[in-house]
Coordinates of C-alpha atoms and ligand atoms in Angstrom, one line a residue:
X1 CA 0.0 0.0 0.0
X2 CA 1.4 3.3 -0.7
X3 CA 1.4 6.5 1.8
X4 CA -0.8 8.9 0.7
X5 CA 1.0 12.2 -1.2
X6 CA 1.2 14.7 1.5
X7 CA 3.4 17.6 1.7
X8 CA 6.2 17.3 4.2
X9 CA 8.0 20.5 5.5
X10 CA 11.4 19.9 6.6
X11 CA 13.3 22.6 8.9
X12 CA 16.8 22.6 8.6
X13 CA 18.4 21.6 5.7
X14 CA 21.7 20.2 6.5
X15 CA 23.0 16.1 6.2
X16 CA 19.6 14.9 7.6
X17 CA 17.0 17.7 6.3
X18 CA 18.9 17.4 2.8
X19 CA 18.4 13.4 2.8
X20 CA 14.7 13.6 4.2
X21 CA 13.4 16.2 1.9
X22 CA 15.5 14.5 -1.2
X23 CA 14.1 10.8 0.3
X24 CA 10.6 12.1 0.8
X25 CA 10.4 13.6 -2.7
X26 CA 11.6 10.3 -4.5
X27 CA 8.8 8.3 -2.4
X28 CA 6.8 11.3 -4.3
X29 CA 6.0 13.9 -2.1
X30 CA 5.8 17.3 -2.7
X31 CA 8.6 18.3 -0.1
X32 CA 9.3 22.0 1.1
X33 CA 11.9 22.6 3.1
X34 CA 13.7 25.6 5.3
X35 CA 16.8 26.3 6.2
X36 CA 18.2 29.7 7.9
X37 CA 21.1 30.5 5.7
X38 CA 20.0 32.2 2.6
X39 CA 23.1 31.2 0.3
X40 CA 22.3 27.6 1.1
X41 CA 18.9 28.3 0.2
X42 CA 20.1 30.3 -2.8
X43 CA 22.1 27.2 -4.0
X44 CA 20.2 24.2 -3.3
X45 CA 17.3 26.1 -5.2
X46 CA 20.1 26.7 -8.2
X47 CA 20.2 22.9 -8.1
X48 CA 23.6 23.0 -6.5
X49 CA 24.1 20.4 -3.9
X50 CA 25.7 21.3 -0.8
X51 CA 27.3 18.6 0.7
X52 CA 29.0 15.3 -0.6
X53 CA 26.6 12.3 0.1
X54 CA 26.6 9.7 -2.7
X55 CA 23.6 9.4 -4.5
X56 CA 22.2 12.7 -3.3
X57 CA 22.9 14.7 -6.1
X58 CA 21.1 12.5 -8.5
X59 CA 17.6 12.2 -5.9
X60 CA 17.7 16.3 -6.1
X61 CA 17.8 16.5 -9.6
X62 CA 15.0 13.4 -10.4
X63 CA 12.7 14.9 -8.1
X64 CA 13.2 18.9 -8.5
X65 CA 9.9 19.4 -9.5
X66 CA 8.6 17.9 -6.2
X67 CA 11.2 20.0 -4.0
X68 CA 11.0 23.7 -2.8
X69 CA 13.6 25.4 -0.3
X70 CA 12.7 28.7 1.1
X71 CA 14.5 30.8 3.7
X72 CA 9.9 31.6 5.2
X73 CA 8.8 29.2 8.3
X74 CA 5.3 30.7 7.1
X75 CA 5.7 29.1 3.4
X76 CA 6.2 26.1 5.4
X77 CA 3.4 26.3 7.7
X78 CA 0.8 27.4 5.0
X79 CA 1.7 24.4 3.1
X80 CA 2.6 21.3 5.3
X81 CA 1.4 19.9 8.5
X82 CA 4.0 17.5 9.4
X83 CA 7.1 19.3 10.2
X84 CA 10.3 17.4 10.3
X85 CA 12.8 19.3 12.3
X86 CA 16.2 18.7 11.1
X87 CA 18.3 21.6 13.3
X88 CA 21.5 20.6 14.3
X89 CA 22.0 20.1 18.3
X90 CA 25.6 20.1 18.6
X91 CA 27.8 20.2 22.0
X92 CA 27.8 22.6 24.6
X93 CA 31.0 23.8 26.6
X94 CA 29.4 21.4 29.3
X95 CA 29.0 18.4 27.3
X96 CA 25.3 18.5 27.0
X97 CA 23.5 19.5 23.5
X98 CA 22.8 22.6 22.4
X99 CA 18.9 22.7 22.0
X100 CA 18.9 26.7 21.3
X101 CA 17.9 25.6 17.5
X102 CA 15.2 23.2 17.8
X103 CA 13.9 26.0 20.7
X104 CA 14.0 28.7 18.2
X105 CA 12.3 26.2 15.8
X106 CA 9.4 25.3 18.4
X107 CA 9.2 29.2 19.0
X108 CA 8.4 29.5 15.4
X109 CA 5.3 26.9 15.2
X110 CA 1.6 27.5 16.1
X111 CA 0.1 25.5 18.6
X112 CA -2.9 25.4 16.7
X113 CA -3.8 21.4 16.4
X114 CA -3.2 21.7 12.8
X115 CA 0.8 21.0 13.1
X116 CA 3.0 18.0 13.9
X117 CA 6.5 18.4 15.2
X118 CA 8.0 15.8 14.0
X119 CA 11.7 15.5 15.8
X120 CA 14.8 14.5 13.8
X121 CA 17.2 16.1 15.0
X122 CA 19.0 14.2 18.1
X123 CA 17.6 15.6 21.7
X124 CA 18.2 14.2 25.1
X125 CA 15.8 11.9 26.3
X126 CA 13.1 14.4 27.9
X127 CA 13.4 16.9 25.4
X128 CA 9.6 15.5 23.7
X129 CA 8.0 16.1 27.3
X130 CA 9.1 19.5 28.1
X131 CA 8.5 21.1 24.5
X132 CA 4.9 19.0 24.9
X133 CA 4.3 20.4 28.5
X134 CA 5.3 24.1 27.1
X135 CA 3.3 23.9 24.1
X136 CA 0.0 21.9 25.4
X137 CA -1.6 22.6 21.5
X138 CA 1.2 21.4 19.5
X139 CA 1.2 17.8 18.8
X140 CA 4.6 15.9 18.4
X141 CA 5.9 13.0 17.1
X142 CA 9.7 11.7 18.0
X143 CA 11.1 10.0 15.2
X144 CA 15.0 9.8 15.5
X145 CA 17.3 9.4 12.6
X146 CA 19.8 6.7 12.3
X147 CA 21.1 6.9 8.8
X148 CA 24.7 7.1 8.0
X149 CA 27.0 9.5 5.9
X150 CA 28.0 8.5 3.4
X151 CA 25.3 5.9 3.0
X152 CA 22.7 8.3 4.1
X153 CA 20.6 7.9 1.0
X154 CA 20.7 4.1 0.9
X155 CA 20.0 3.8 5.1
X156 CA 17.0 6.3 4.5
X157 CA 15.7 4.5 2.1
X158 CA 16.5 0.9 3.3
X159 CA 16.2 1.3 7.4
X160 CA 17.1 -0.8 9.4
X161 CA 13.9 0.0 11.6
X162 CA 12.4 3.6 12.1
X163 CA 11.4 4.3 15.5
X164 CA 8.2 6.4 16.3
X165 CA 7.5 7.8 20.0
X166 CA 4.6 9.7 20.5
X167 CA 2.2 10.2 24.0
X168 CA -1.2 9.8 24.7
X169 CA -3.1 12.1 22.6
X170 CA -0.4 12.4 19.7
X171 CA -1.4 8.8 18.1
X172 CA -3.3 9.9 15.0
X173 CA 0.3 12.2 14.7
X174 CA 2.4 9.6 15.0
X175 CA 0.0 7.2 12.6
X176 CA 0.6 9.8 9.8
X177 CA 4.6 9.9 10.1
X178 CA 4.3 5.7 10.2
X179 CA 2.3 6.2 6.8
X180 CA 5.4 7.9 5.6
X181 CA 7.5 5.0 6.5
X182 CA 5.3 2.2 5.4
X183 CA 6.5 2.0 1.6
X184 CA 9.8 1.5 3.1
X185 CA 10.9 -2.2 4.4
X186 CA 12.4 -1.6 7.6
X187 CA 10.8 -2.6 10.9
X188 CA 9.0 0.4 12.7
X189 CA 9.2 0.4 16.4
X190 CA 6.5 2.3 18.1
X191 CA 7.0 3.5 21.4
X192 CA 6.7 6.9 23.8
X193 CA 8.7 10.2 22.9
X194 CA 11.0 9.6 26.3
X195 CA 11.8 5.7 24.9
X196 CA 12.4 7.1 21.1
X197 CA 14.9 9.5 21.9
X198 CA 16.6 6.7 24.3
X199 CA 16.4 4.2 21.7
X200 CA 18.9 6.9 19.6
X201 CA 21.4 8.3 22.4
X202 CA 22.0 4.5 23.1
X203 CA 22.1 3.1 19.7
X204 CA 25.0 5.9 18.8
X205 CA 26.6 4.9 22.6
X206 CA 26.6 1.4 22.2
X207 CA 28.2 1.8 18.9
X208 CA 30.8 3.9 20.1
X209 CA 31.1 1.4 23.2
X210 CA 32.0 -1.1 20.3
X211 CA 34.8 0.7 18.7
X212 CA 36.4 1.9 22.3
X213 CA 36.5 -1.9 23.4
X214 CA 38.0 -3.5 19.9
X215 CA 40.5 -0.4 20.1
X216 CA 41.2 -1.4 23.8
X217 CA 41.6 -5.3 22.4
X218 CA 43.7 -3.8 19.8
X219 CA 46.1 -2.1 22.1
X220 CA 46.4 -5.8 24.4
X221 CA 46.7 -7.5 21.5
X222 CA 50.5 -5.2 20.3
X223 CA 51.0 -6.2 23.8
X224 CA 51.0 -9.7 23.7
X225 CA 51.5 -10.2 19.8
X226 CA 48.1 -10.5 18.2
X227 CA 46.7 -9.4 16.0
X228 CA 43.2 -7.6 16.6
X229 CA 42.0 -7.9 13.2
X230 CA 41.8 -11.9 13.4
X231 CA 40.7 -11.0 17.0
X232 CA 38.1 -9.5 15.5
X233 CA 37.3 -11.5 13.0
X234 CA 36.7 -14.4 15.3
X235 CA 34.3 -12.8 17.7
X236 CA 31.7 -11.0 15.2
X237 CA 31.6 -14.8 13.4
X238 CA 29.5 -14.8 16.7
X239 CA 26.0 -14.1 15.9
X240 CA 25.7 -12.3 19.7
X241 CA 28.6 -10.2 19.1
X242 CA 28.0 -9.6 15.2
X243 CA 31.4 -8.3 13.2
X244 CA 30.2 -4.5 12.5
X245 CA 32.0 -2.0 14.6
X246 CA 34.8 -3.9 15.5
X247 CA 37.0 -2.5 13.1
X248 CA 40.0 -1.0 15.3
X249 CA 41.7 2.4 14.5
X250 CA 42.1 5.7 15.6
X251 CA 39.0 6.2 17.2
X252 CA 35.5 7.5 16.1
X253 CA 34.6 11.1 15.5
X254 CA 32.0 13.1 13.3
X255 CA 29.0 14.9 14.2
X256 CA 27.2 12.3 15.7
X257 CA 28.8 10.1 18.1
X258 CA 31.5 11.9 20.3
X259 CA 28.1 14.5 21.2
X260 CA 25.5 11.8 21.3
X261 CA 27.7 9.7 23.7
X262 CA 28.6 13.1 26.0
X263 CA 25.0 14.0 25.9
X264 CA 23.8 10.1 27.1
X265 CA 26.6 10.6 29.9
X266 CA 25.5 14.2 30.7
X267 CA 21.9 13.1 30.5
X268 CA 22.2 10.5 33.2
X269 CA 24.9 13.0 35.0
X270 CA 22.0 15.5 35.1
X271 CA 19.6 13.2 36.2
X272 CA 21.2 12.0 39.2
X273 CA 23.2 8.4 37.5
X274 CA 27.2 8.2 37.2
X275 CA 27.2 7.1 33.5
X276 CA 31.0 4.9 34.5
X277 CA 31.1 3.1 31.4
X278 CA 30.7 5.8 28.8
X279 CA 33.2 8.0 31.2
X280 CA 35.8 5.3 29.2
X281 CA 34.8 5.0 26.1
X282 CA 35.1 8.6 25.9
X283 CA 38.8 8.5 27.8
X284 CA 39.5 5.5 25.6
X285 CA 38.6 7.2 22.1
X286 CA 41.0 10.5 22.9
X287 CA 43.8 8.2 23.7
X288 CA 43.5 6.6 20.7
X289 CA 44.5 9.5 18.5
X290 CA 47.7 10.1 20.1
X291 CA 48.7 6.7 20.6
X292 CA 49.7 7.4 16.7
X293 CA 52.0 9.7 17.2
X294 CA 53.4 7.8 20.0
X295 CA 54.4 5.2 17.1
X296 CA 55.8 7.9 15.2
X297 CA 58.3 9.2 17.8
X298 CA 58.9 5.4 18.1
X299 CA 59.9 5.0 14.5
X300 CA 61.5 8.7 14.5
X301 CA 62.4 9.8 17.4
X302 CA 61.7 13.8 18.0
X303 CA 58.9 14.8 15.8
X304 CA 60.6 18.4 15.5
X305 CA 61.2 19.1 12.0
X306 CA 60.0 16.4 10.5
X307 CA 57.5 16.2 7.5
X308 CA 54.2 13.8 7.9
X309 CA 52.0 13.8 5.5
X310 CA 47.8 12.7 6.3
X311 CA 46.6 11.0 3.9
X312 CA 42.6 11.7 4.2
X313 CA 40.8 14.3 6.7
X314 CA 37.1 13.6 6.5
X315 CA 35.9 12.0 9.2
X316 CA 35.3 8.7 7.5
X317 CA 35.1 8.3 3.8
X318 CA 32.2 8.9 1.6
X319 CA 32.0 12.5 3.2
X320 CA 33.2 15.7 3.3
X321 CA 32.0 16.5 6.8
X322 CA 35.2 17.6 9.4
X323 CA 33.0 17.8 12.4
X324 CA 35.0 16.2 15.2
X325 CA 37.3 14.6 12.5
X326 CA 40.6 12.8 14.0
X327 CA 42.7 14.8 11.4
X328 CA 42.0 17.7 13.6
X329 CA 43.3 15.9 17.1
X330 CA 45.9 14.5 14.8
X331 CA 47.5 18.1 12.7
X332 CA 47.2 19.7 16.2
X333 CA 49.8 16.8 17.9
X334 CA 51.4 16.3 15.5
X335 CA 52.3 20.7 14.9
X336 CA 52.4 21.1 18.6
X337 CA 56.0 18.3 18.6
X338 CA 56.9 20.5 16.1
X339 CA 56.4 18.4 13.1
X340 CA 55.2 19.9 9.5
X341 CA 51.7 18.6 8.4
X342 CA 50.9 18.1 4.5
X343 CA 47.6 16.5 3.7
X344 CA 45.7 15.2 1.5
X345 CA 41.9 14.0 1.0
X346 CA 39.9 13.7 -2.5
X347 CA 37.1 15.6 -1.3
X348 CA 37.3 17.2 2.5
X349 CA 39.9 19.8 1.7
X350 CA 37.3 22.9 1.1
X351 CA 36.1 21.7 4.4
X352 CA 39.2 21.5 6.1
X353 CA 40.6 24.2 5.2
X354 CA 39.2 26.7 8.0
X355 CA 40.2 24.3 10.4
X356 CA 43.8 23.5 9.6
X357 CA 45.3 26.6 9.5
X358 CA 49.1 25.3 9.3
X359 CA 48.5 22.8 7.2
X360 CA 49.9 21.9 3.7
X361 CA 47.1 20.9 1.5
X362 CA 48.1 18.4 -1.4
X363 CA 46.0 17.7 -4.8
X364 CA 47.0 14.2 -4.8
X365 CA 48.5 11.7 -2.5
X366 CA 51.8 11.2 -4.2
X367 CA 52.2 14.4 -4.0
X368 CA 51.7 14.5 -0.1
X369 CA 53.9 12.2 0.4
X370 CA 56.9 14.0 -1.3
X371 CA 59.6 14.1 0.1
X372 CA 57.9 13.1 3.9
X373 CA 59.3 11.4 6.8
X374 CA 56.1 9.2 7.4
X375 CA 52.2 9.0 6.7
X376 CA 49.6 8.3 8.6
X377 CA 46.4 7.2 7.1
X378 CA 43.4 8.7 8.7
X379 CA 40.7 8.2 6.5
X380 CA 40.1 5.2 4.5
X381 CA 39.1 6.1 1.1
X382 CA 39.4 3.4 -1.7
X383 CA 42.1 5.0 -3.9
X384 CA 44.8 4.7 -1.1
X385 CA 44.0 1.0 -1.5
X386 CA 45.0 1.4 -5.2
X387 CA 48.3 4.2 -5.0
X388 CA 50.9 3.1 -6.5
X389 CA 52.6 2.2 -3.3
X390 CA 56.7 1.2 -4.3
X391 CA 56.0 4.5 -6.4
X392 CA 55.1 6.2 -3.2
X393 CA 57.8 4.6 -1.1
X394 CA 60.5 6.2 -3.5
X395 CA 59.0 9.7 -3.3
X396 CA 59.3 9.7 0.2
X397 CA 62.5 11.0 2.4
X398 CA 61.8 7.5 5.1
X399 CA 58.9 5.3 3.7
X400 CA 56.8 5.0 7.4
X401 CA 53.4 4.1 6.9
X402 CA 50.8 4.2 10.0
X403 CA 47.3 2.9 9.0
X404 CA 45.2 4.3 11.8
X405 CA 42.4 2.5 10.1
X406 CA 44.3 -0.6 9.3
X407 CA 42.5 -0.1 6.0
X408 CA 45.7 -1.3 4.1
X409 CA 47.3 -5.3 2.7
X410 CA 50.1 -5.0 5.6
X411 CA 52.3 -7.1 3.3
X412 CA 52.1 -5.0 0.4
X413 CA 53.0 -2.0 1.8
X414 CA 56.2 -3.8 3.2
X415 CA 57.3 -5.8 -0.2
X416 CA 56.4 -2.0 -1.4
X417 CA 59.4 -0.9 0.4
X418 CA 57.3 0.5 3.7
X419 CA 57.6 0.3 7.3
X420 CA 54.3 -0.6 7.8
X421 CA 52.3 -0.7 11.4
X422 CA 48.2 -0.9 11.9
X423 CA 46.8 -0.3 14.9
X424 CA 46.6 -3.9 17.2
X425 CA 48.7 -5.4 14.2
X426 CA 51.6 -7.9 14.3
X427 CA 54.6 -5.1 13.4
X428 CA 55.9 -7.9 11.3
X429 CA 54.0 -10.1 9.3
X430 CA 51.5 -12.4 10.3
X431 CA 50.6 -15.9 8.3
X432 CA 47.4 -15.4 6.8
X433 CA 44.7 -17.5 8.6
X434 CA 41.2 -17.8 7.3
X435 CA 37.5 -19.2 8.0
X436 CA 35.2 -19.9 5.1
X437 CA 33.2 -16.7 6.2
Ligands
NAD1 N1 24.7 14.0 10.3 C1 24.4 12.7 10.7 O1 25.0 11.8 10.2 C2 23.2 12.5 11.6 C3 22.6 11.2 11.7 C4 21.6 11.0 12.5 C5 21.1 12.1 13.3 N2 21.7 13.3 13.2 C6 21.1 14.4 14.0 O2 20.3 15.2 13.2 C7 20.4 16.6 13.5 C8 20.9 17.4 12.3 O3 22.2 17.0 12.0 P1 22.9 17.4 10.7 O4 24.2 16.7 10.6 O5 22.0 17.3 9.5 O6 23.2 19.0 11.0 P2 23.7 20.1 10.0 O7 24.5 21.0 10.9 O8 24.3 19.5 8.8 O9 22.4 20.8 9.5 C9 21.5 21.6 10.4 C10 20.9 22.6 9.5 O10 19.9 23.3 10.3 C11 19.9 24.7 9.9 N3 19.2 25.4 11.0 C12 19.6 25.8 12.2 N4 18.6 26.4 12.8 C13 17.5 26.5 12.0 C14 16.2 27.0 12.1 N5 15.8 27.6 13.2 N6 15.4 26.9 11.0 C15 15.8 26.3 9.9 N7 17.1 25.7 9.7 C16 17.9 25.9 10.8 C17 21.4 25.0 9.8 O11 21.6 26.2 9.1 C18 21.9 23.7 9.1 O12 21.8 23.9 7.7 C19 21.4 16.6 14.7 O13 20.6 16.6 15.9 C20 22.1 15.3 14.6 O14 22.6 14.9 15.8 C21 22.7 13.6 12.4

């Protein structure tokens, strides 16, 4: 059965406003969304995307007809009753998020029966009863977003479940948003508002829980002389365990989970509960970044002087987004022990630029790696899998390779004429074991 065409206003049109409105559109409603900064407005409505998210460009362009950005919250109200708010709630100086946007947002909307609130946009659990309690006439529907950059389009389209919270009262609300979802496959988990926006704080903290513990394994394991990636390979053959998010590296970052895991911690802080566990993972994923240059100076002694090129500064590939990107923590150790930073990454560098202010920026990764005294790979874009490595290894003044991502064949970097170390890797090579996964 498909959802009835409805008009969908979206508010904020960043990563998750952009793929809702795009998403909505190709299921084939007429979507209008509204976003506060009138260039990005100006552009979108040009046709020009804003953001690198594979697949997006293509959704925007197939369904312009059914897509209107505007700068106006009236345009929005006059047309649409359910109102997805999008607003980014990023990190206070005191760990907790920022809800000044989705206030001003709330602000902005009539409680006159006629709307829906529909939250996106991450909030601490809580958030859905006081803006309820507030605004008595305004009904609203929780419904928080899980997708993924860099697979946003594909994880909006193809959930895994979508999650609906709404209170007594909100139900014929909360029925519409599910109508939405129902062409799509995924599972749909109703529930309250206070249990939806739970379900999201600890999806992101479990996740990060994950990648803190296999990093932790991984630093045992160059302990003891394993080698965390068969480590890891063994336990997620374990249906209970499961094998995603046990990848070990440098640590997580991006918009989502070094906020959403603060703001779970501050939550429970706030509400009377010592959080202990996220306390670490937190701890654990700062260490992780600097353990990296720790195996520098280990290699190199005293960084002072010496030239280290990054190869990739997104936060993960697929994306152009810096926010909370390890290349930051990283260019900032790395300068402050005196070293020179070149970098390179195929499509973060407009980004990055703002926010690397000593750093070299390179058009191609050979051409970071000129002439440097080691390399650390921080994001793990496919075409660093296919450089021409013995042709890098030449170019450089001391062919040093970290992979913070362990993204790389260890043995062809070596028989490439690297030093090669992972993260939780054998330092020499391992024999190859293998399951028929
Ligand atoms: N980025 C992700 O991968 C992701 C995934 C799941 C959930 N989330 C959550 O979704 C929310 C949005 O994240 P994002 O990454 O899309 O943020 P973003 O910063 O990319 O976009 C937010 C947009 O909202 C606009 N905005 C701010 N105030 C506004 C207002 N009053 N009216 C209209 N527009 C306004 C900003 O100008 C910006 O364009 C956050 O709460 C985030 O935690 C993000």
């Amino acid at each position: 059965m498909s959802a009835e065409r409805e008009t969908i206003g979206v508010v904020g049109v960043g990563w998750v406003g952009l793929v809702t409105a795009a998403c909505f559109a190709e299921l084939g409603h007429p979507v209008i969304a509204r976003d506060i900064l009138p260039e990005k407005v100006e552009a979108l409505s040009r046709g020009e995307i804003t953001i690198h998210e594979p697949g997006l460009e293509e959704l925007l362009k197939r369904n312009a007809e059914r897509l209107t950005f505007t700068t106006e919250m009236s345009e929005l109200l006059e047309r649409a009753r359910l109102l997805f708010a999008c607003v980014d709630t990023p990190p206070t100086h005191s760990g907790d998020a920022d809800l000044s946007r989705v206030r001003t947002v709330v602000e902005e909307l009539p409680a006159d029966g006629e709307h829906v609130l529909v939250m996106k946009s991450t909030v601490p659990a809580g958030t859905g009863h006081s803006i309820r309690r507030d605004r008595p006439g305004l009904a609203y529907v929780s419904c928080p977003e899980f997708l993924k950059e860099g697979t946003a389009v594909e994880d909006f389209l193809h959930p895994d479940r979508v999650v609906i919270g709404a209170d007594p009262g909100d139900e014929a609300a909360a029925d519409a948003v599910a109508r939405l979802y129902e062409p799509l496959e995924g599972g749909v988990v109703r529930t309250d508002v206070a249990s939806a926006e739970m379900i999201k704080l600890a999806s992101n903290a479990f996740l990060a829980t994950k990648i803190s513990f296999v990093n932790e394994i991984a630093n045992v394991c160059e302990k003891v002389g394993a080698d965390v990636a068969e480590v890891a390979r063994g336990m997620g053959l374990d249906q209970r365990i499961g094998s995603s998010f046990l990848r070990a590296g440098i640590g997580y970052g991006g918009s989502c989970f070094p906020k959403d895991v603060s703001a779970l911690k501050m939550l429970a802080g706030n509400s009377g509960y010592h959080f202990q566990l996220l306390g670490a993972v937190i701890e654990v994923n700062e260490l992780q970044k600097r353990r990296v240059v720790q195996k520098l100076q280990k290699h190199l002694g005293s960084l002072a002087g010496k030239r280290v090129a990054l190869l990739g500064l997104a936060f993960k590939p697929q994306t152009d987004d810096m926010r909370e990107a390890s290349s930051l923590v990283l260019a900032a150790r790395l300068e402050g022990e005196g070293a020179e930073v070149v970098a390179y990454d195929p499509v973060a560098v407009g980004a990055a630029r703002g926010l690397l202010g000593g750093v070299e920026f390179s058009d191609s990764p050979l051409a970071a790696l000129e002439g440097a005294d080691a390399a650390i790979l921080v994001t793990e874009w496919q075409e660093f899998a296919e450089l021409d490595w013995a042709s890098a290894a030449q170019r450089m003044a001391h062919p040093l390779l970290i992979d913070g991502r362990n993204f790389l064949d260890a043995k062809h970097l070596r028989d490439a004429g690297f030093e090669y170390e992972g993260i939780g890797r054998a330092v020499e090579d391992t024999v190859a074991t293998s399951t028929s996964e």
